[in-house]
Short mmCIF file of C-alpha atoms in Angstrom, two decimals:
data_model
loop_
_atom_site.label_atom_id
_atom_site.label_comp_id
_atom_site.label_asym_id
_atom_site.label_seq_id
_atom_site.Cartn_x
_atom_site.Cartn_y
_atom_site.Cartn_z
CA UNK M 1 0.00 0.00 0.00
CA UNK M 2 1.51 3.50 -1.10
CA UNK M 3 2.44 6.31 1.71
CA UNK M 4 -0.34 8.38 0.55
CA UNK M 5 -3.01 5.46 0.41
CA UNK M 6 -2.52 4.68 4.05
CA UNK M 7 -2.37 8.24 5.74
CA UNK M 8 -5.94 8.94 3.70
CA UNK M 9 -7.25 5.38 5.51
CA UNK M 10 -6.09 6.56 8.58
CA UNK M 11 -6.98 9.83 8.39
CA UNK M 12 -10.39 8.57 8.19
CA UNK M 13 -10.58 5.73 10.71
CA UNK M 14 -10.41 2.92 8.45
CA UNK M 15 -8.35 0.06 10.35
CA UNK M 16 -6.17 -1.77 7.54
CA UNK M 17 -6.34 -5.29 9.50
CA UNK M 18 -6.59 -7.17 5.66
CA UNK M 19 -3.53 -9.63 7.91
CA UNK M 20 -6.19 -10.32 10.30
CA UNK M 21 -7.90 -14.47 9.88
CA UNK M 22 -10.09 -15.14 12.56
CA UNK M 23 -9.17 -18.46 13.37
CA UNK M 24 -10.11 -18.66 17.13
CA UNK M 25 -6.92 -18.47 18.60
CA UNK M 26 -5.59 -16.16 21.28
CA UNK M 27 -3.18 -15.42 19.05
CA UNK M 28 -5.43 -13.53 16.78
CA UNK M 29 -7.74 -12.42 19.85
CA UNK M 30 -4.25 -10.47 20.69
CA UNK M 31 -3.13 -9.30 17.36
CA UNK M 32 -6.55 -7.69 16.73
CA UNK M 33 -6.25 -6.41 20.17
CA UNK M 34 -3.17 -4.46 19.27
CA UNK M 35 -4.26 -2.75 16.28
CA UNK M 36 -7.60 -1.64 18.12
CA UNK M 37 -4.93 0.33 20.47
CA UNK M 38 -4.78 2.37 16.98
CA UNK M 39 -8.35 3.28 17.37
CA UNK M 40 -8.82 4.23 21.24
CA UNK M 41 -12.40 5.88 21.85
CA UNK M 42 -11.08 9.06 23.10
CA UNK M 43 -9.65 9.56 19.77
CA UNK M 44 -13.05 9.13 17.98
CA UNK M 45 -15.71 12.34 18.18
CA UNK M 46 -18.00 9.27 18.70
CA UNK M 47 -16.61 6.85 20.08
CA UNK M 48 -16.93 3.02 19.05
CA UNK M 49 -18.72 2.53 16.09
CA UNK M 50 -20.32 -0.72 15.86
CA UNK M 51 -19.13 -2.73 19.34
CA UNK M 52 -21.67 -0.84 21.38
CA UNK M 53 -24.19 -2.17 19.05
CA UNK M 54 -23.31 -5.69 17.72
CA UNK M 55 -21.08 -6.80 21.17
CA UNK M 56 -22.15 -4.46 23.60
CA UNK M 57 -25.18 -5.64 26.69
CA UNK M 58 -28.44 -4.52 25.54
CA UNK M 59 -27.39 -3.85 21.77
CA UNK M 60 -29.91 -4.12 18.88
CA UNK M 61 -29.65 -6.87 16.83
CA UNK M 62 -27.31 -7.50 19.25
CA UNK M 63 -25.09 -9.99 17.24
CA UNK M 64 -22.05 -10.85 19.09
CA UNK M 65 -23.20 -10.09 22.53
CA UNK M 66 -23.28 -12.64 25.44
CA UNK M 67 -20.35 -14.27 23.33
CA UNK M 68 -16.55 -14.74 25.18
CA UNK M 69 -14.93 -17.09 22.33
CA UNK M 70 -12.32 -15.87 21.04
CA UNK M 71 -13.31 -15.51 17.29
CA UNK M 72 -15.86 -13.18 18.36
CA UNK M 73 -13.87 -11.30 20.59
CA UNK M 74 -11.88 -10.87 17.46
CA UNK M 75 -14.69 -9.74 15.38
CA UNK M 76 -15.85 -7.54 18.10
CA UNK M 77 -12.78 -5.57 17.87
CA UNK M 78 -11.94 -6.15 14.13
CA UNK M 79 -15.31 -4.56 13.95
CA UNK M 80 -14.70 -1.54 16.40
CA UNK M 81 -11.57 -0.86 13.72
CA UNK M 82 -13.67 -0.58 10.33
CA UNK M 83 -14.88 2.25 9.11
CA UNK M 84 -19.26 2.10 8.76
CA UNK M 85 -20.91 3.77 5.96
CA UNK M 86 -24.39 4.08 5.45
CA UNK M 87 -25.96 3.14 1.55
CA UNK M 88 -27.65 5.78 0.01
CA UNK M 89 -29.01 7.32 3.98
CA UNK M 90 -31.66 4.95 3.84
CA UNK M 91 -33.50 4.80 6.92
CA UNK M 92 -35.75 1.32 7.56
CA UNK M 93 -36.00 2.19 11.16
CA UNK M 94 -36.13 5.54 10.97
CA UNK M 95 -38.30 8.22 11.76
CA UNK M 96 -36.62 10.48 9.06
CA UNK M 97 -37.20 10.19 5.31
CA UNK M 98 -35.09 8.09 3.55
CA UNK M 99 -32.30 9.70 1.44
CA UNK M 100 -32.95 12.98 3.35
CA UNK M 101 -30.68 15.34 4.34
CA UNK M 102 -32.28 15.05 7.85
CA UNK M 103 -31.23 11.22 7.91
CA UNK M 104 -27.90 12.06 7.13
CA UNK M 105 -27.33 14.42 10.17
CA UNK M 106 -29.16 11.95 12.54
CA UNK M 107 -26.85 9.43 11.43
CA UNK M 108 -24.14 11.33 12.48
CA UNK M 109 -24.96 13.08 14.80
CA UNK M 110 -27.44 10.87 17.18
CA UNK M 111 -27.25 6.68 15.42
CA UNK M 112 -23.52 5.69 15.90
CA UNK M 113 -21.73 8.29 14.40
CA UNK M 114 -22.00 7.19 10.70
CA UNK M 115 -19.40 9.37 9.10
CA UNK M 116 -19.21 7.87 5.88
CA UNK M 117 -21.50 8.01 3.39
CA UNK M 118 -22.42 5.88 0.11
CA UNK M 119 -24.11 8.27 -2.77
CA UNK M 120 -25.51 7.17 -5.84
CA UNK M 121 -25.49 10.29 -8.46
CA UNK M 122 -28.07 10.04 -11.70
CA UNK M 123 -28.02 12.81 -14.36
CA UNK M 124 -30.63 14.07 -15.18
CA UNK M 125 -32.03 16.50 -18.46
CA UNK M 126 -29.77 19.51 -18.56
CA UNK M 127 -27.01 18.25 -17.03
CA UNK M 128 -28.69 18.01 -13.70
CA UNK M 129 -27.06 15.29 -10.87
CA UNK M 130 -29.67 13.80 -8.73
CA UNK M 131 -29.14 11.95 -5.54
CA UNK M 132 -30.88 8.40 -5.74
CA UNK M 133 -30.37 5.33 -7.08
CA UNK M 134 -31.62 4.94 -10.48
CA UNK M 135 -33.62 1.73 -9.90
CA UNK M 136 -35.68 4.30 -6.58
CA UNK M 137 -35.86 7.46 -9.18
CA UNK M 138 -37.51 5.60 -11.53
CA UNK M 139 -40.13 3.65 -9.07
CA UNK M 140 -40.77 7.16 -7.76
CA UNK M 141 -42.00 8.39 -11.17
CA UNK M 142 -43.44 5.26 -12.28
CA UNK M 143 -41.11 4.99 -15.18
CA UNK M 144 -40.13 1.72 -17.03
CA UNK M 145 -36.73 -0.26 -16.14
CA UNK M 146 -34.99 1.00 -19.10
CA UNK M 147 -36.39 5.31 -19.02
CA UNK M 148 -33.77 7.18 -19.97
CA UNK M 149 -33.51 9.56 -16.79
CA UNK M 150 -31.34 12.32 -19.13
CA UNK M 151 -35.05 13.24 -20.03
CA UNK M 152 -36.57 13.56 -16.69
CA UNK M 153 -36.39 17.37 -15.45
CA UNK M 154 -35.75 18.41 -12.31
CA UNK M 155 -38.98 21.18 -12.97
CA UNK M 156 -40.80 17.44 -13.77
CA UNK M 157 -39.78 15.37 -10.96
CA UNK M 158 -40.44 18.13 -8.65
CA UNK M 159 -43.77 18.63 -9.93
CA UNK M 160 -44.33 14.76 -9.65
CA UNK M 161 -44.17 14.99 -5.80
CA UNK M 162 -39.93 14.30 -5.14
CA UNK M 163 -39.62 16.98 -2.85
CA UNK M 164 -36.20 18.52 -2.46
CA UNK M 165 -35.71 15.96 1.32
CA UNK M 166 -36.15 12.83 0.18
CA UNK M 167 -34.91 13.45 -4.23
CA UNK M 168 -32.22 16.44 -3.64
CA UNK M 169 -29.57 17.38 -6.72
CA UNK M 170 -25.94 16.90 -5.94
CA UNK M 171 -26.13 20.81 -5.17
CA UNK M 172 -28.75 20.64 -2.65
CA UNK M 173 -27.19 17.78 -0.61
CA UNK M 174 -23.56 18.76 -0.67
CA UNK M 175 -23.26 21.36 1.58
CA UNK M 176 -25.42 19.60 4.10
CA UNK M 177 -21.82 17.36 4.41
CA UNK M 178 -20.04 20.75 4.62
CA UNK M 179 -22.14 21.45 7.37
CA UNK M 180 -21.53 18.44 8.93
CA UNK M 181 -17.76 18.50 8.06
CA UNK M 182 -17.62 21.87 10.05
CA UNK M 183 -18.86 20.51 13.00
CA UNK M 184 -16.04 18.03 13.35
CA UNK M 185 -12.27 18.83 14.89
CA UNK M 186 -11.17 16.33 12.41
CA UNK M 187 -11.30 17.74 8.92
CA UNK M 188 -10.67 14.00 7.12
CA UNK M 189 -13.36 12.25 9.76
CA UNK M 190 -16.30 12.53 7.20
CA UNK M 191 -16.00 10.50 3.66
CA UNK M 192 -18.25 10.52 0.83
CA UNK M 193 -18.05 7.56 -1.23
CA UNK M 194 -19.69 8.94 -5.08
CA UNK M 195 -21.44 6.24 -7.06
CA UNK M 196 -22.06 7.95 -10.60
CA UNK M 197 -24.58 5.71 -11.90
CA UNK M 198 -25.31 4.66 -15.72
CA UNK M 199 -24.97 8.13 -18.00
CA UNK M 200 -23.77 9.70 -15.19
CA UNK M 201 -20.32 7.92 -15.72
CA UNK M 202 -18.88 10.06 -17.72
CA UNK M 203 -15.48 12.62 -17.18
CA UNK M 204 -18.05 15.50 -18.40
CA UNK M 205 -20.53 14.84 -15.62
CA UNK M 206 -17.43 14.02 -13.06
CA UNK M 207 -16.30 17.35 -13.98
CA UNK M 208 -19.37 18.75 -12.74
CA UNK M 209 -19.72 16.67 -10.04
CA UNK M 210 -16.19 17.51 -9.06
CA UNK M 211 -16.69 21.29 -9.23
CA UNK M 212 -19.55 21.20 -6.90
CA UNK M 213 -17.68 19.68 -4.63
CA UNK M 214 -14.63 21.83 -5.08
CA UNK M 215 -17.49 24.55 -4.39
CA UNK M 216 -18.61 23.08 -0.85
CA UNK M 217 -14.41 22.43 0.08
CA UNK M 218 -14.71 18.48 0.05
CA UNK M 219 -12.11 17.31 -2.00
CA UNK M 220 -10.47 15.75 0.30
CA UNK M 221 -13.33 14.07 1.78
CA UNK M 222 -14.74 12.15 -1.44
CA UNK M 223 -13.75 8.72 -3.34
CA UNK M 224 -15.49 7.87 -6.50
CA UNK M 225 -16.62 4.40 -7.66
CA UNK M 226 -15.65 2.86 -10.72
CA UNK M 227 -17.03 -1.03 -11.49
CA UNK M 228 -14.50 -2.08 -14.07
CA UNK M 229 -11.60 -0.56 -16.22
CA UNK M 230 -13.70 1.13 -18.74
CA UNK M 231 -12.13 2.96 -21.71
CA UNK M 232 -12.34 6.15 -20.57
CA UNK M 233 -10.86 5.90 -17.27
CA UNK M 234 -7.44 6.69 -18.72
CA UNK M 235 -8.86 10.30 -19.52
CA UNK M 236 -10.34 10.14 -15.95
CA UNK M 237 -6.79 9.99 -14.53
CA UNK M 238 -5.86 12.42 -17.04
CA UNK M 239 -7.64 14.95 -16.01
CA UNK M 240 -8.03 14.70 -12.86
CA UNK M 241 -5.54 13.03 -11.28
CA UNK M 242 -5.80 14.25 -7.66
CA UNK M 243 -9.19 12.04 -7.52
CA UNK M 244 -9.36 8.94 -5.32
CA UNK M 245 -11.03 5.93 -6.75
CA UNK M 246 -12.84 2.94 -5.44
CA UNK M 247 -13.13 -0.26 -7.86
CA UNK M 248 -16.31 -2.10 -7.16
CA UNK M 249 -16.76 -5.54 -8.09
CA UNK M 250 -20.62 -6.92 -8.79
CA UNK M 251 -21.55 -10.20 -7.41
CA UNK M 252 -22.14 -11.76 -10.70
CA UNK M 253 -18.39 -11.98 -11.45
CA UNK M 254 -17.16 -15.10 -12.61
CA UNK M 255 -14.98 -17.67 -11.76
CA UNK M 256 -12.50 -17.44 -15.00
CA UNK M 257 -12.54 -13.99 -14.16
CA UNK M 258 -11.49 -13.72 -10.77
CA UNK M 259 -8.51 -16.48 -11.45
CA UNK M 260 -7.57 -13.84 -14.34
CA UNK M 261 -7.07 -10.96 -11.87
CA UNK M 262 -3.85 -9.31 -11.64
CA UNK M 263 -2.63 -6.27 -9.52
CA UNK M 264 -2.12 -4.46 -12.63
CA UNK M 265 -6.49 -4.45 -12.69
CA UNK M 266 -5.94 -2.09 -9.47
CA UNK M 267 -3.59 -0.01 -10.74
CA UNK M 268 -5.05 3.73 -9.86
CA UNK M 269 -7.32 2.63 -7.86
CA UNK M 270 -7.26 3.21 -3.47
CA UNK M 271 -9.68 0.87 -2.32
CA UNK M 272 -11.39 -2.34 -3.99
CA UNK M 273 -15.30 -2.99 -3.16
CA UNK M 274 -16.42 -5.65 -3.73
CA UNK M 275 -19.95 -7.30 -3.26
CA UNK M 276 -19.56 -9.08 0.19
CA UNK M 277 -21.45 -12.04 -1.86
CA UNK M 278 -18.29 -12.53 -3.85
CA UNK M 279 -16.16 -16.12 -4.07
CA UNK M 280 -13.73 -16.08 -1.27
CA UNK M 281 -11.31 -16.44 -3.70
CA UNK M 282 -11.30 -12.93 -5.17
CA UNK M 283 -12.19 -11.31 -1.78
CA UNK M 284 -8.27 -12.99 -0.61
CA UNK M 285 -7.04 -11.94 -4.24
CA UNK M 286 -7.52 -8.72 -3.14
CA UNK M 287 -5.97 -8.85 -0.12
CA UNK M 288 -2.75 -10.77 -1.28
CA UNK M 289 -2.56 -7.08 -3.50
CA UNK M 290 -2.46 -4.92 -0.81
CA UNK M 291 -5.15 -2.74 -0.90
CA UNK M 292 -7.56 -2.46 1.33
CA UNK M 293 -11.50 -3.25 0.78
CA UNK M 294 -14.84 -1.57 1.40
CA UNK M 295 -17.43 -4.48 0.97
CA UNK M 296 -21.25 -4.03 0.16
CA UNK M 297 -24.07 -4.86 1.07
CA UNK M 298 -23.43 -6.23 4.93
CA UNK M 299 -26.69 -6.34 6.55
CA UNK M 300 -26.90 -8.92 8.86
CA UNK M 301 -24.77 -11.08 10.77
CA UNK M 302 -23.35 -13.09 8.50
CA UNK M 303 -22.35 -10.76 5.62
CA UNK M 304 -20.75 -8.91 8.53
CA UNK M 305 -18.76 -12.12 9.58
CA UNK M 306 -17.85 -13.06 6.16
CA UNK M 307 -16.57 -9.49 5.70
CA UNK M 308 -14.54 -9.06 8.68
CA UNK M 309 -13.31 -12.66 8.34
CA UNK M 310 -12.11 -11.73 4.13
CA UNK M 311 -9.99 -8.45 5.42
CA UNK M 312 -12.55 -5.88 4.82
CA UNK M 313 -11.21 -2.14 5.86
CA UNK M 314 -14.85 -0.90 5.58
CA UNK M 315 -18.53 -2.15 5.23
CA UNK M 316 -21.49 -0.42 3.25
CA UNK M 317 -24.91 -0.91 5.24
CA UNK M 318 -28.34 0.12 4.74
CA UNK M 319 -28.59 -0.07 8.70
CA UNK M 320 -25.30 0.80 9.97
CA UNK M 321 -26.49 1.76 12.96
#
């Protein structure tokens, strides 16, 4: 892993413990133990992130508590080192609307102390960037599977009922981070993780994208996704080379594939994330290259265990509370 690679990790929180294999033993138990003296609670405007909720007496779902082995101890603390991120604010126990600025700020500020945050980005007509995931957008305006959203409006949508909480533009949203950034002592703490989706993918629209957040003074906080090697991400170093990248890998990846993948595939990129559904095989791959990996979708107990157990620096959640 390059110098610069591993200050931005630590700089925001993310334990690299890819070495770590729960395997049971005390030996791991006190390995794990060690590198959580990287991450002591004091240091944290939060505190623990996930142990008071998975480990801790009381916690809800409560996965690890009431446990002394030592594999969970090790998850426990392999767990307190990752960094959370919440997918797309939703909010399935929430008061709040989902995708709302307002879930994003109780998320930080009152559930656990999410600081990271998963976005996906659509463009719409005039050049417009909407945050949602295509698949939601479209429900929302009862459009077909393949609508081209470039002809949705923002004047349309609007006057289809997406208010401006729960369907805002890249714009609108942005400097609620900035907001949020400002309240923190730690100017790296908060990290945006950008997911331009379909048309959206594009070095015009990650221009655009870039510039607004250039505007609201988060360049250092943001990572863009990539999910292969496409043509044009040559011109994307190109141009702007200062960007930090994320290579995701979709769970329908095959096995020829993954015996196929070299270190040269990560070449430019920071982090790898991969779909925590993935063969083990690619998930170690991975690992064995030295960079560290923010898995997705870990919702339950044993995507988290399978994550933690396959080296994963991070974990995407739509309930990372």
């Amino acid at each position: 892993m390059g110098g610069e690679t591993k200050k931005f990790l630590m700089q925001n929180k993310i334990g690299c413990f890819h070495q770590l294999v729960c395997a049971g033993s005390v030996s791991v138990v006190l390995f794990v133990a060690a590198l959580f003296s990287q991450f002591p609670p004091e240091s944290s405007r939060h505190g623990p992130k996930i142990k008071s909720e998975l480990c801790g007496p009381g916690s809800t779902p409560n996965w690890f508590a009431g446990r002394s082995d030592a594999r969970t101890l090790a998850m426990c603390r392999s767990a307190e080192a990752a960094q959370i991120c919440s997918h797309q604010a939703l909010a399935p126990d929430m008061t709040e609307k989902e995708g709302s600025a307002a879930a994003v700020r109780s998320y930080w500020r009152q559930r656990g102390g999410i600081t990271c945050f998963d976005l996906d980005l659509v463009l719409l007509a005039e050049g417009q960037v909407m945050v949602s995931h295509p698949k939601r957008l479209r429900e929302a305006l009862s459009l077909s599977t393949d609508s081209d959203l470039r002809k949705v409006s923002v004047w349309g949508a609007r006057g289809a009922g997406l208010d401006i909480q729960t369907f805002p533009l890249l714009s609108e949203m942005l400097p609620v981070f900035a907001e949020l950034k400002s309240e923190s002592a730690d100017d790296k703490e908060l990290l945006l993780l950008l997911d331009l989706k379909e048309q959206a993918l594009s070095p015009s629209v990650l221009e655009h994208v870039l510039e607004v957040v250039k505007l609201n003074r988060l360049q250092d906080n943001v990572v863009v996704w990539f999910l292969d090697r496409r043509h044009d991400l040559a011109d994307v170093i190109e141009h702007f080379p200062t960007v930090r990248m994320i290579r995701g890998f979709r769970d329908n990846i095959d096995g020829e594939n993954v015996t196929k993948l070299s270190p040269d595939a990560m070449d430019g990129f920071h982090f790898a994330g991969p779909s925590v559904k993935l063969p083990k095989l690619l998930l170690h791959k991975l690992v064995t290259f030295g960079i560290d990996m923010i898995s997705w979708i870990v919702d339950d107990e044993g995507a988290l265990t399978r994550a933690l157990e396959m080296g994963s620096s991070g974990v995407i959640s739509n309930r990372p509370r």
